[in-house]
Tab-separated table of C-alpha atoms in Angstrom:
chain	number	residue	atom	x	y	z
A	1	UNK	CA	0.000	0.000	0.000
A	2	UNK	CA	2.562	1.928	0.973
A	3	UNK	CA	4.782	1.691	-2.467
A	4	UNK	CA	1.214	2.471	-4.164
A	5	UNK	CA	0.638	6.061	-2.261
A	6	UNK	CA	4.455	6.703	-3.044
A	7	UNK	CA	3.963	6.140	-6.816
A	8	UNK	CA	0.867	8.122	-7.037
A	9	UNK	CA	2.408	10.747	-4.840
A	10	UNK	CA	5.170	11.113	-7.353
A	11	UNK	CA	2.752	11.222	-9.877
A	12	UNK	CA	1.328	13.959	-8.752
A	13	UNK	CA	4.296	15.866	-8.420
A	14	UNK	CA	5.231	15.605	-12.033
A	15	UNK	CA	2.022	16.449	-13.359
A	16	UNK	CA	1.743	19.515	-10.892
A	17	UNK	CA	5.048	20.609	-12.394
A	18	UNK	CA	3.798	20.667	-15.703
A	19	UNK	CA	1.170	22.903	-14.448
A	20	UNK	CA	0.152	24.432	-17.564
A	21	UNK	CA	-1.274	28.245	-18.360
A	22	UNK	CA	-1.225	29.269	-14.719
A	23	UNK	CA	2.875	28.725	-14.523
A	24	UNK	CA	2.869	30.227	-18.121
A	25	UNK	CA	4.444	26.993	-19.320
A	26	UNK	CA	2.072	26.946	-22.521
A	27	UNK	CA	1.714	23.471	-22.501
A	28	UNK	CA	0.134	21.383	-25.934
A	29	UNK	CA	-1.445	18.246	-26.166
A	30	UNK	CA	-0.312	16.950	-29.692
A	31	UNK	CA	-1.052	13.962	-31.888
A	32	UNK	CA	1.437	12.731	-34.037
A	33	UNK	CA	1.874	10.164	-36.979
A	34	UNK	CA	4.390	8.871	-38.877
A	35	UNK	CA	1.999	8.287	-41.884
A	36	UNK	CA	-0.447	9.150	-43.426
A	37	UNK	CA	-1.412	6.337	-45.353
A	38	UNK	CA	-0.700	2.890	-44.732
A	39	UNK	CA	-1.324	-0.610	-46.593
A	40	UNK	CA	-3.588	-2.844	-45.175
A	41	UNK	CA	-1.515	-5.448	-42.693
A	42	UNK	CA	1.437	-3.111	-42.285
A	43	UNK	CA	2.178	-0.821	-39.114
A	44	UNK	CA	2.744	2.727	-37.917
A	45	UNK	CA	3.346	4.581	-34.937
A	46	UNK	CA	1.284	7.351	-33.171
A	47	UNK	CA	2.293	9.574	-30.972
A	48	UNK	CA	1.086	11.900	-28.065
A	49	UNK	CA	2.966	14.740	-26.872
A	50	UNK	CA	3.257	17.244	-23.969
A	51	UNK	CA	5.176	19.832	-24.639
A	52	UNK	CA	5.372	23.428	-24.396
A	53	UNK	CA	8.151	26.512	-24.873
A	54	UNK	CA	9.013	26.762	-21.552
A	55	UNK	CA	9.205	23.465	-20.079
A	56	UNK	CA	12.620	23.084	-19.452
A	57	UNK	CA	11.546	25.632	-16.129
A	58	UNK	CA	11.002	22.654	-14.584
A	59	UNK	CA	14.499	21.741	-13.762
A	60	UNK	CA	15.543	25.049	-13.443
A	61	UNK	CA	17.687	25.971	-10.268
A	62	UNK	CA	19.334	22.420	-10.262
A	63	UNK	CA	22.753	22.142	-9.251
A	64	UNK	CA	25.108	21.236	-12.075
A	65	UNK	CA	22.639	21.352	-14.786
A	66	UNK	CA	22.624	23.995	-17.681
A	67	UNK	CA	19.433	24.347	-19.059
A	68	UNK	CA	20.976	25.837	-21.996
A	69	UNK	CA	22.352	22.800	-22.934
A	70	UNK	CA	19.051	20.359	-22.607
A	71	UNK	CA	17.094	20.185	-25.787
A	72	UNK	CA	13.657	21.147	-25.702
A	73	UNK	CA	11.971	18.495	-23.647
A	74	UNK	CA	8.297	16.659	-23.830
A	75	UNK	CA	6.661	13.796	-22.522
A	76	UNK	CA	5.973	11.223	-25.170
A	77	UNK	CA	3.622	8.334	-25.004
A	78	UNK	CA	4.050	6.043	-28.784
A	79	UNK	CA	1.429	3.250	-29.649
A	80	UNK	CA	1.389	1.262	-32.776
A	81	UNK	CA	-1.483	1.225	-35.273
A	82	UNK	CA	-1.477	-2.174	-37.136
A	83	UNK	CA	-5.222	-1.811	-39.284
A	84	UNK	CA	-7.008	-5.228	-39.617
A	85	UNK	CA	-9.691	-3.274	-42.500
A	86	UNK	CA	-9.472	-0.786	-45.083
A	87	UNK	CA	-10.447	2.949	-44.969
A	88	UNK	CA	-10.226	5.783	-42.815
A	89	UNK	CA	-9.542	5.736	-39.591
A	90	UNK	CA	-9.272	9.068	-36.924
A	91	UNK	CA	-7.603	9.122	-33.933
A	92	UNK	CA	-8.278	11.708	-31.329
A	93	UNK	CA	-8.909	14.006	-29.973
A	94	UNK	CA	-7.720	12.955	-26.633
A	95	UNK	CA	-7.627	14.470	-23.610
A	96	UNK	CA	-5.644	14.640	-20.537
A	97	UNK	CA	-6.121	16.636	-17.002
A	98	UNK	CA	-3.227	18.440	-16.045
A	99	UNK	CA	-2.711	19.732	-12.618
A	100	UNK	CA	-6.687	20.212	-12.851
A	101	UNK	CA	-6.705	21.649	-16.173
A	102	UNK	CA	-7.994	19.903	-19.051
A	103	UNK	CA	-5.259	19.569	-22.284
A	104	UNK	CA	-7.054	18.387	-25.845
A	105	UNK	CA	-5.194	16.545	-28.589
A	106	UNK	CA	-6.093	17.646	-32.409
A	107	UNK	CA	-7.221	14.982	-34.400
A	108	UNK	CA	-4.922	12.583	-36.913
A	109	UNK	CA	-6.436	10.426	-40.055
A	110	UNK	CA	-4.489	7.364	-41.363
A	111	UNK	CA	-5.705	5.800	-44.677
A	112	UNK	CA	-5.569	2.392	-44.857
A	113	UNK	CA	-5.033	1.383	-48.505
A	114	UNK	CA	-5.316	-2.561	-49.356
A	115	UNK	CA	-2.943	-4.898	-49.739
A	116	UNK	CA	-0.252	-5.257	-51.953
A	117	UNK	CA	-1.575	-6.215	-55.646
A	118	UNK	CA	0.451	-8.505	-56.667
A	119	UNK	CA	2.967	-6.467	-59.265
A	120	UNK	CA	6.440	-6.275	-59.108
A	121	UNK	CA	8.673	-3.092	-59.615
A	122	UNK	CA	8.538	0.634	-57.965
A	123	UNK	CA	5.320	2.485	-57.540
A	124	UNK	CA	4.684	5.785	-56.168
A	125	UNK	CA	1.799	6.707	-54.883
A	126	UNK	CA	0.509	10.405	-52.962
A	127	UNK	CA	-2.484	10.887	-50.296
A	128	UNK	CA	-4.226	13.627	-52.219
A	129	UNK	CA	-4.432	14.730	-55.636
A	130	UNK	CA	-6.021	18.147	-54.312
A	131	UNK	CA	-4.651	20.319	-51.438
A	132	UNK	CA	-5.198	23.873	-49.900
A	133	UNK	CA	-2.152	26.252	-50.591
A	134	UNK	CA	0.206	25.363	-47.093
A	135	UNK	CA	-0.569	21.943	-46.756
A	136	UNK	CA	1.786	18.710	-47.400
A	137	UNK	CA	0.891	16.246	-49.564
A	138	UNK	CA	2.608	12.734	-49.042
A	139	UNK	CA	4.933	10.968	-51.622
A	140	UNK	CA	5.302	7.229	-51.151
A	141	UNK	CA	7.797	5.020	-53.509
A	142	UNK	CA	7.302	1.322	-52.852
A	143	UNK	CA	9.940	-1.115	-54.046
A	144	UNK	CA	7.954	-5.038	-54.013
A	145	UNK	CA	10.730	-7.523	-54.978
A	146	UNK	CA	11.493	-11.152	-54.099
A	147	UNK	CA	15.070	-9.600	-52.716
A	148	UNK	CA	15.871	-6.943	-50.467
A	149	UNK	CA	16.539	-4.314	-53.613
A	150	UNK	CA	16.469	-1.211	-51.937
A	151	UNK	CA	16.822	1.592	-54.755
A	152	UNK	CA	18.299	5.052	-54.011
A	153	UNK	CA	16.376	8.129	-53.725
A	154	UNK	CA	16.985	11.747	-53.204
A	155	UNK	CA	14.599	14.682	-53.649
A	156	UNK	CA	16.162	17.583	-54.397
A	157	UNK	CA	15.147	21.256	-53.106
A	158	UNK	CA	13.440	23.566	-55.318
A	159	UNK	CA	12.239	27.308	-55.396
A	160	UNK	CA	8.787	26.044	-55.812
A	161	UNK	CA	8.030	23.491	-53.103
A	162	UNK	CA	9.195	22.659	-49.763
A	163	UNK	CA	9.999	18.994	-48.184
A	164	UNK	CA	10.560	17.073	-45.312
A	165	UNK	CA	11.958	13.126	-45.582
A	166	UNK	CA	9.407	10.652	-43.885
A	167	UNK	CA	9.942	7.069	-43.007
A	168	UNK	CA	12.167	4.751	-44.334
A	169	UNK	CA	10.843	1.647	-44.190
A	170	UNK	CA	11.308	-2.197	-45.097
A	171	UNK	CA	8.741	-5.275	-44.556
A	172	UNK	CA	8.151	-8.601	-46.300
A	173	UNK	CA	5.150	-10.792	-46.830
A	174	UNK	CA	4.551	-14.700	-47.614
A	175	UNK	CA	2.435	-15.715	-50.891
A	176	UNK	CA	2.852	-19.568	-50.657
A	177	UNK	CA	6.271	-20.388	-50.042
A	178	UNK	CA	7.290	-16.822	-51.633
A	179	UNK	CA	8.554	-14.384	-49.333
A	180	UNK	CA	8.135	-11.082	-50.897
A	181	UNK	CA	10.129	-7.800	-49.602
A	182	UNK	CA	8.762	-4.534	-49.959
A	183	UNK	CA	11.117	-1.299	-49.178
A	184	UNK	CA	9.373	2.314	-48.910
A	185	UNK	CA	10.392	5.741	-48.845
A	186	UNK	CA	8.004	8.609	-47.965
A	187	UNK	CA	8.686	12.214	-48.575
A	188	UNK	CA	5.741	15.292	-47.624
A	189	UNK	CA	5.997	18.343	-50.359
A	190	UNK	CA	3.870	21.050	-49.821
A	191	UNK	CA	3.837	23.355	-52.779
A	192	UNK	CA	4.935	27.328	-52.700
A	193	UNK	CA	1.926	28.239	-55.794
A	194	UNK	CA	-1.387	28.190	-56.196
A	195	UNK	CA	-2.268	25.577	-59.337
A	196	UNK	CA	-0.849	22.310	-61.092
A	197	UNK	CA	1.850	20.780	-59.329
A	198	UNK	CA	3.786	18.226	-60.926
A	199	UNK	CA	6.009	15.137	-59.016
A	200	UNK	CA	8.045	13.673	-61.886
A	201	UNK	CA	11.797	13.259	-62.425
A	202	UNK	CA	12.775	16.618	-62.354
A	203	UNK	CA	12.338	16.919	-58.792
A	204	UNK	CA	14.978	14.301	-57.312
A	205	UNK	CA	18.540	14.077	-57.627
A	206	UNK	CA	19.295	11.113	-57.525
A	207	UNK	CA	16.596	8.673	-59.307
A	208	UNK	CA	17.944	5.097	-60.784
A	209	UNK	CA	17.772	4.645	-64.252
A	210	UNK	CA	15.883	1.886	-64.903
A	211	UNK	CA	13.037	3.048	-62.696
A	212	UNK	CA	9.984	4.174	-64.483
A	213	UNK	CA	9.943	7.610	-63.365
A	214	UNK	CA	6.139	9.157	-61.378
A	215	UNK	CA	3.690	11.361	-63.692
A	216	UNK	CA	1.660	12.731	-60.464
A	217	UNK	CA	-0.384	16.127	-60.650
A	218	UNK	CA	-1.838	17.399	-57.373
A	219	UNK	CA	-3.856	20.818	-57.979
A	220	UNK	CA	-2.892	23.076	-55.118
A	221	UNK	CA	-5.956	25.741	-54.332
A	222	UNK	CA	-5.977	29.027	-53.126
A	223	UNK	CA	-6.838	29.636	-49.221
A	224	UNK	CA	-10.287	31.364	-50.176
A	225	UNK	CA	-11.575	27.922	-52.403
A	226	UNK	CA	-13.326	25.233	-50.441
């Protein structure tokens, strides 16, 4: 009984450091994914964070420590998504009493797409072929092959988009005695103009040669269009 009042005791203690507007920490309840689509049978990870600008004050005034040197800290909780169905699926929000007050999560959609079709080669595939000027639209290449080919990638950096590299990810699956391997590489673009955006060639670096390049448009809209 005893150990049980200590642990919820300490518990306490954490959470009441973390106190959130009324010790101007600012504290956020965000919710995370790796992905944004996902094929049916595979899995991704989730996660919820606290974190806020100023809550590295919680360790201030400790002896020997320089908070100038401690990266901005959070407190994480990761769970795995592993979709037995296709389709959409939204997580959140969730909430989470701090110190009294009450912290909500925004909300996070996976697709799940189905499972592999069979075909061998490199495919690339985006969540949306229509986005709102600002917004990141997500490139996956998938690689199915009955080795471990793994072929090389690199998106350059252009004037008229911006990107961020995803996961990099490998997982096989048995047809009959077959085990087939299937490497993927995501990248998110979000476009700089309003109107046709093209993903083909021109925007990597590095692309192998005897890879069917993508022919993928994705209209980006104006803010004021629905």
């Amino acid at each position: 009984m005893k150990k049980r009042m200590l642990t919820f005791f300490m518990t306490t203690i954490i959470f009441s450091c973390l106190n959130a507007e009324d010790e101007g920490l600012g504290l956020q309840l965000k919710l995370e994914s790796r992905d944004k689509t996902v094929r049916l049978g595979q899995t991704t990870t989730l996660t919820l964070r606290i974190s806020g600008d100023e809550i590295s004050d919680i360790t201030k005034g400790t002896e020997g420590l320089d908070i100038n040197l401690v990266p901005r800290s959070s407190f994480v909780n990761d769970f795995r998504f592993r979709p037995q169905r296709e389709g959409q699926f939204t997580f959140g929000p969730y909430e989470i009493s701090v110190n009294g007050q009450k912290l909500t999560s925004n909300k996070v959609e996976i697709f799940v797409l189905p499972q592999w079709h069979g075909k061998f080669g490199t495919f690339f595939r985006v969540n949306e072929k229509s986005i709102v000027l600002g917004e990141e639209v997500e490139l996956v290449i998938e690689t199915w092959a009955k080795d471990h080919q793994s072929p090389l990638f690199v998106m350059d950096i252009g004037d008229s988009f911006s990107r961020r590299s995803g996961t990099s990810s490998s997982h096989s699956v048995s047809i009959g005695d077959t085990r087939i391997h299937c490497n993927s590489k995501t990248y998110f673009i979000t476009p700089k103009q309003v109107g046709q955006f093209e993903i083909t060639r021109e925007l990597f670096r590095k692309f192998p040669e005897d890879i069917e390049p993508p022919k993928i448009q994705v209209m980006v809209n104006d803010h004021a269009q629905p």
